[in-house]
Coordinates of C-alpha atoms in Angstrom, one line a residue:
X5 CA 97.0 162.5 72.5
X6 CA 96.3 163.4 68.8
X7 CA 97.6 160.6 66.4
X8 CA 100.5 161.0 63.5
X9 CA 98.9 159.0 60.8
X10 CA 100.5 159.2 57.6
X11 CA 98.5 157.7 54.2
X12 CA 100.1 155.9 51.0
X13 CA 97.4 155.9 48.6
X14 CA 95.4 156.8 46.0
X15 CA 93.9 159.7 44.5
X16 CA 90.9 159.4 42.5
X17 CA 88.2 161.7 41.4
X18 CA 84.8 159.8 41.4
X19 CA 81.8 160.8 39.0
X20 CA 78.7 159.2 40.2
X21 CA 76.0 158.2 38.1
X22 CA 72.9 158.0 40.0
X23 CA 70.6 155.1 39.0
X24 CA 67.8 153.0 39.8
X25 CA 68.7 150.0 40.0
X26 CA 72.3 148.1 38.8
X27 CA 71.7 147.5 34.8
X28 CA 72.1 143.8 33.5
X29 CA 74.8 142.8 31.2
X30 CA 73.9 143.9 27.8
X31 CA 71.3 146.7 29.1
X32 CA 71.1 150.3 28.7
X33 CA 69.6 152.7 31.4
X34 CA 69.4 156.1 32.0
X35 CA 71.4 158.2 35.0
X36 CA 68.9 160.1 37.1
X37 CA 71.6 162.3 37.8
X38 CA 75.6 163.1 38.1
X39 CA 77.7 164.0 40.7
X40 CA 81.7 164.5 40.5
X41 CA 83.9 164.4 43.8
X42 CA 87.5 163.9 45.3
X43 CA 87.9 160.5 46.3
X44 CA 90.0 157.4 46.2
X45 CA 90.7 154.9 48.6
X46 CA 94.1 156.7 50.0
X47 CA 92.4 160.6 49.9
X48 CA 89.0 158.8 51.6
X49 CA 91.0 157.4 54.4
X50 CA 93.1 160.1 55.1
X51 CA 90.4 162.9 55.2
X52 CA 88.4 160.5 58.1
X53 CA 91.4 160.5 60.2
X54 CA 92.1 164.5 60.1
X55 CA 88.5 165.1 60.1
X56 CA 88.5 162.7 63.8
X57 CA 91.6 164.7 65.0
X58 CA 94.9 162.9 63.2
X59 CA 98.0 165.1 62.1
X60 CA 97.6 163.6 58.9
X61 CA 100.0 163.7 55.9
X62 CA 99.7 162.0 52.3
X63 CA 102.2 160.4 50.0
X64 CA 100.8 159.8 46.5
X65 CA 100.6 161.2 43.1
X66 CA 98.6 162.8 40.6
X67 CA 99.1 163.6 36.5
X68 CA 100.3 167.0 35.3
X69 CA 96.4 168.2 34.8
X70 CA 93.0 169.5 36.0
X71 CA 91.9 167.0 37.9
X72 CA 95.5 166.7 39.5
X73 CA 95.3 170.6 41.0
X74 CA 91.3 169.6 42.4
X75 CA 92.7 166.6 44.4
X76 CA 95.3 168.2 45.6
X77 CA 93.3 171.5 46.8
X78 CA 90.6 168.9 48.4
X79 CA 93.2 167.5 50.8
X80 CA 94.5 170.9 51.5
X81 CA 90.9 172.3 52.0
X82 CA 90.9 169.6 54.9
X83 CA 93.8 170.7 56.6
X84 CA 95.9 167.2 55.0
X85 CA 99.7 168.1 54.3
X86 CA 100.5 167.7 50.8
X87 CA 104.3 168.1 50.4
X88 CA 104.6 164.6 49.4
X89 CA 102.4 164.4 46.8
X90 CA 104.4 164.2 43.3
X91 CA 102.7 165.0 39.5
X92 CA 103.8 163.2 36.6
X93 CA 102.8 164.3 32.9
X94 CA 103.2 160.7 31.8
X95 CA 99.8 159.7 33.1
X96 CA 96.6 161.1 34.2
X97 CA 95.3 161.6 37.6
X98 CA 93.1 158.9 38.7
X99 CA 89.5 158.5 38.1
X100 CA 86.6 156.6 39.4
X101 CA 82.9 156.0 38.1
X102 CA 80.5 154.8 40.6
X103 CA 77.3 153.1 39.9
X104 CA 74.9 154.2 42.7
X105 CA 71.2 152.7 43.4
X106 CA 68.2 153.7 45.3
X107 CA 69.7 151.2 47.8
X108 CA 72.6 152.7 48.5
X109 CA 74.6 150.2 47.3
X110 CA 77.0 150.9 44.6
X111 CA 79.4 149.6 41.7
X112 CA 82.8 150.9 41.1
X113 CA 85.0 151.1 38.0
X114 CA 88.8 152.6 38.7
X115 CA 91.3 154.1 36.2
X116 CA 94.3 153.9 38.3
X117 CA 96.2 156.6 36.1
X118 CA 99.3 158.3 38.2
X119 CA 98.5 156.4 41.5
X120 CA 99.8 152.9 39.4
X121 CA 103.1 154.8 38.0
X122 CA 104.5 155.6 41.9
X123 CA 108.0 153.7 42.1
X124 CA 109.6 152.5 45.3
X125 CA 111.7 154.8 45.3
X126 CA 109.3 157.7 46.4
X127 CA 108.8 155.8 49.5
X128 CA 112.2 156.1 50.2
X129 CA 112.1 159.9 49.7
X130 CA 109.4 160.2 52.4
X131 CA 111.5 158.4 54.8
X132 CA 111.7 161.6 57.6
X133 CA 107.7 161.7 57.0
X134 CA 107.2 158.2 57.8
X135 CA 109.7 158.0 60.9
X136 CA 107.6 160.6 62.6
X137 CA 104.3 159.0 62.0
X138 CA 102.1 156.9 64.4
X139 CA 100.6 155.3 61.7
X140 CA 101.0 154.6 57.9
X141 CA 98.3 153.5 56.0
X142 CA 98.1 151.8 52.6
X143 CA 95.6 150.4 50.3
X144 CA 95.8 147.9 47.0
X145 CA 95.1 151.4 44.3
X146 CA 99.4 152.0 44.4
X147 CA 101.5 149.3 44.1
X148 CA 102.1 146.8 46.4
X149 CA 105.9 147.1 46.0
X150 CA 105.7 150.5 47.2
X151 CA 103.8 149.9 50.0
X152 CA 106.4 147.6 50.7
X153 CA 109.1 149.2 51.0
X154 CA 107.1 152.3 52.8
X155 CA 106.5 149.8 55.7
X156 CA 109.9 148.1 55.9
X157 CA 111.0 152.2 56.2
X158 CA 108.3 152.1 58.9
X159 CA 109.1 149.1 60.9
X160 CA 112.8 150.4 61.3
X161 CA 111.4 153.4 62.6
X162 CA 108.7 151.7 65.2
X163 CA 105.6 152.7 63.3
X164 CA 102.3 150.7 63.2
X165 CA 101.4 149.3 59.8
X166 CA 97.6 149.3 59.1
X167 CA 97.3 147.5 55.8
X168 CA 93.4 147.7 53.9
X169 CA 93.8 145.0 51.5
X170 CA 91.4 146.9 48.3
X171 CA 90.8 145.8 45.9
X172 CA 91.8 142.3 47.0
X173 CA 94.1 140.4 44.9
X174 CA 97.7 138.1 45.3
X175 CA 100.1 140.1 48.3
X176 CA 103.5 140.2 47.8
X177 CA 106.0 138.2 49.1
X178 CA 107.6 140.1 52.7
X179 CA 104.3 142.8 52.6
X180 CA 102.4 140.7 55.5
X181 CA 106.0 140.3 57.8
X182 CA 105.9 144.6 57.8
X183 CA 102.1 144.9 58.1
X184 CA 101.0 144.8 62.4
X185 CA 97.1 144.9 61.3
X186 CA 95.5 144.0 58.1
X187 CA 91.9 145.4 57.7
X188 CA 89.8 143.4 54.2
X189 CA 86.1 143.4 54.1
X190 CA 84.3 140.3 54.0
X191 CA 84.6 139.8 50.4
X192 CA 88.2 140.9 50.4
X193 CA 89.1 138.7 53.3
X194 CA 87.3 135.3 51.4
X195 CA 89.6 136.3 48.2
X196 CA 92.9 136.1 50.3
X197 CA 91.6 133.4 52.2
X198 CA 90.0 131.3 50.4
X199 CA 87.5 131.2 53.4
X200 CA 83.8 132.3 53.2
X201 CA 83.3 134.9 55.6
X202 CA 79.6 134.2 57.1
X203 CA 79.3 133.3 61.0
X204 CA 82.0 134.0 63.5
X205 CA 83.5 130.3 63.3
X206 CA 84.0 131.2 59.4
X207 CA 86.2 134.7 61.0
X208 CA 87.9 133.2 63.3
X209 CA 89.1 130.2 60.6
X210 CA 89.9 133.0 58.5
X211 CA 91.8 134.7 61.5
X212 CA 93.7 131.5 61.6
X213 CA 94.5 131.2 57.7
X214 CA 96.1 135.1 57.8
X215 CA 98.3 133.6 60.6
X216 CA 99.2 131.0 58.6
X217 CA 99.8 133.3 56.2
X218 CA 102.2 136.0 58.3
X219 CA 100.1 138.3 60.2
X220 CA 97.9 137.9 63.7
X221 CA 95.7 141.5 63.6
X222 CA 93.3 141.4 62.2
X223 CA 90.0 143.3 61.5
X224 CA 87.0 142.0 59.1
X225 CA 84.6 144.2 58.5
X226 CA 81.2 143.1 57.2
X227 CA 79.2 146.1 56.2
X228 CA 75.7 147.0 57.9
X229 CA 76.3 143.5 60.6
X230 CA 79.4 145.3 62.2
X231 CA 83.2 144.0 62.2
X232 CA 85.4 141.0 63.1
X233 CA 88.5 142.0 65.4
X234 CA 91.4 139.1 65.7
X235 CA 94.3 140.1 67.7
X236 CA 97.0 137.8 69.4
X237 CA 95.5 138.8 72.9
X238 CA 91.7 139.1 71.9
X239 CA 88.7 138.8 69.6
X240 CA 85.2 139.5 69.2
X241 CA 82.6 141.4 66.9
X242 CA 81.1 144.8 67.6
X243 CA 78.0 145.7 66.2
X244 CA 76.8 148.6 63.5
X245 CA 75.1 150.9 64.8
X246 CA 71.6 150.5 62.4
X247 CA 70.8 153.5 60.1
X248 CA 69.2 153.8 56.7
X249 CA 71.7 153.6 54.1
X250 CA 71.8 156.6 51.2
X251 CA 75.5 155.9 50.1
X252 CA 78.0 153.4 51.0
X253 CA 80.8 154.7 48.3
X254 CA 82.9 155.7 51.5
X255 CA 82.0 153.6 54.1
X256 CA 85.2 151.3 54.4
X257 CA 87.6 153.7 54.0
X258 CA 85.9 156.3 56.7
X259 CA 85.7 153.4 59.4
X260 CA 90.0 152.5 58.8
X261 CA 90.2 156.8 58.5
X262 CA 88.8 156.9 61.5
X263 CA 89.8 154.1 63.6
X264 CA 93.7 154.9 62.6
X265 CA 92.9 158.5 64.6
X266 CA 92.1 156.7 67.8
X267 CA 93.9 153.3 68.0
X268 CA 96.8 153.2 69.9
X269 CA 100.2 152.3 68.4
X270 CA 100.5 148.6 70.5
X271 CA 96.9 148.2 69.0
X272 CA 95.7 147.7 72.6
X273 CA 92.3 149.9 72.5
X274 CA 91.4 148.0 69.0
X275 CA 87.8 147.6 70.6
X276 CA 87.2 150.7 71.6
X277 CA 88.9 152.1 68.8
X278 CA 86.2 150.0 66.0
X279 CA 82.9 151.6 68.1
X280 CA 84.1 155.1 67.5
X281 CA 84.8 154.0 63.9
X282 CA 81.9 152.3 63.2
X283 CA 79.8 155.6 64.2
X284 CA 81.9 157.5 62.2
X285 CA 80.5 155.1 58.8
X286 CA 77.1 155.3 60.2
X287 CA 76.7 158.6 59.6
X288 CA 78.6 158.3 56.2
X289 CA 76.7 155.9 54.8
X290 CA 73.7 158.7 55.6
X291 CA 75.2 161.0 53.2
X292 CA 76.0 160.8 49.5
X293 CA 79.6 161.1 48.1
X294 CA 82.9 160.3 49.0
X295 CA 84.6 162.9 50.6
X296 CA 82.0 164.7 51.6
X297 CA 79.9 162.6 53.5
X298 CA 83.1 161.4 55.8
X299 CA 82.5 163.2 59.1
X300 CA 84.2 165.0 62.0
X301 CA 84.4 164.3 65.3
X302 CA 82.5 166.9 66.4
X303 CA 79.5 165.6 64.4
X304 CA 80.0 162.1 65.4
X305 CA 80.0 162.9 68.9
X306 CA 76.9 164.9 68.6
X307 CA 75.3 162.0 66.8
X308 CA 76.4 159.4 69.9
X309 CA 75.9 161.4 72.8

């Protein structure tokens, strides 16, 4: 069965500045090189789930310019449906520069542009798209209030929430009651918390405080170690497959990409739904780039045999 996943999200184009190492405050360095590409949280995630089988479709929104027309062509290139993505002359489309070291790890500065000016009501608009959905997805780079109202539409319609909690900051009030999994990183999970994420008793305290706060699912992922999974029948950690990192830009969003095209709507194959993920960030974090370092499943099954 192919999943319906449908993404609420951002839509960035990233230029990359290629360094040696992360410059202290007050320092100037040189780039050893630039790279421009389409990316975002939202556009990430949802080209990891068409490019690992999902029907996907995108709600979001760009400015009235250049960079508009080249995000919206990338996710078309990928075979993503586009119909609800709006364009507003008001403000730009959104742009991201990325810091990237010979370690592969990287810094990230965001103009949110269009994907900050989306209103509730285009949620509302996109009502028919979301009731046929498996699975809607949403990040922190629109507005919370839009997400929302997106997943009260959702709940009505018995769709699974997936809800990646980036950049972290202060949720709404009612967001958690319409959210069935919520998927922060580490540092993401500590902010929400208020729990250092650093052994598995640290997790499953944290597990606890997001029940506290609303929600039981619960995935923590904690970049080259593996992730975290908390749900109200089950926990437990898998592993990351070890590889040698060139680029973890997209690693994040590929893994909840890719995990939305496999998990089950009851969430009852989370497990085996985080190894195929997991793979699927291995081999992005191989590549450099957003976009084009996420892979298909084709290529990940080659890679894992």
């Amino acid at each position: 069965m192919t999943n319906k996943v449908v993404v609420l999200g951002s839509l960035n184009v990233d230029t990359t500045l290629h360094i040696a190492q992360m410059p202290k405050p007050g320092e100037t360095i040189s780039a050893q090189s630039k790279t421009n590409s389409a990316g975002g949280k939202g556009a990430n995630q949802a080209v990891a789930a068409v490019r690992s089988g999902a029907d996907t479709s995108f709600i979001g929104q760009v400015g009235d310019d250049e960079l508009g027309g080249f995000m919206v062509d990338a996710l078309n290139g990928n075979g993503i449906n586009t119909e609800k993505i709006s364009k507003i002359s008001e403000e730009g489309t959104g742009s991201a520069v990325i810091l990237l070291d010979e370690a592969g790890q990287n810094c990230i500065m965001v103009y949110g542009g269009a994907n900050q000016a989306i209103k509730p009501a285009m949620a509302d608009e996109c009502e028919d798209l979301i009731a046929s959905a498996d699975i809607l997805i949403s990040q922190f780079e629109t507005p919370q209030d839009v997400t929302l109202r997106a997943f009260e539409i959702a709940k009505k319609h018995g769709v699974t929430t997936i809800l990646n909690p980036a950049p972290a900051t202060e949720i709404i009030d009612g967001l958690l009651a319409v959210t069935d999994l919520i998927v922060p990183n580490e540092t993401e999970s500590a902010t929400l918390t208020g729990i250092t994420v650093d052994d598995t008793e640290s997790m499953d305290n944290n597990a606890a405080k997001f029940s506290e706060m609303g929600i039981d699912n619960l995935i923590i992922t904690v970049g080259d170690r593996g992730a975290y999974y908390h749900t109200k029948n089950d926990s437990g950690f898998v592993k990351a497959f070890k590889v040698k990192a060139v680029d973890t830009t997209a690693a994040g969003d590929t893994f909840i990409g890719a995990f939305s095209s496999q998990v089950k709507k009851d969430l009852s194959n989370v497990e085996e739904a985080l190894v195929y993920a997991q793979k699927a960030s291995s081999i992005t974090v191989q590549r450099a780039g957003a976009l084009p370092s996420i892979p298909t499943s084709k290529e990940i099954a080659a890679e894992y045999k």
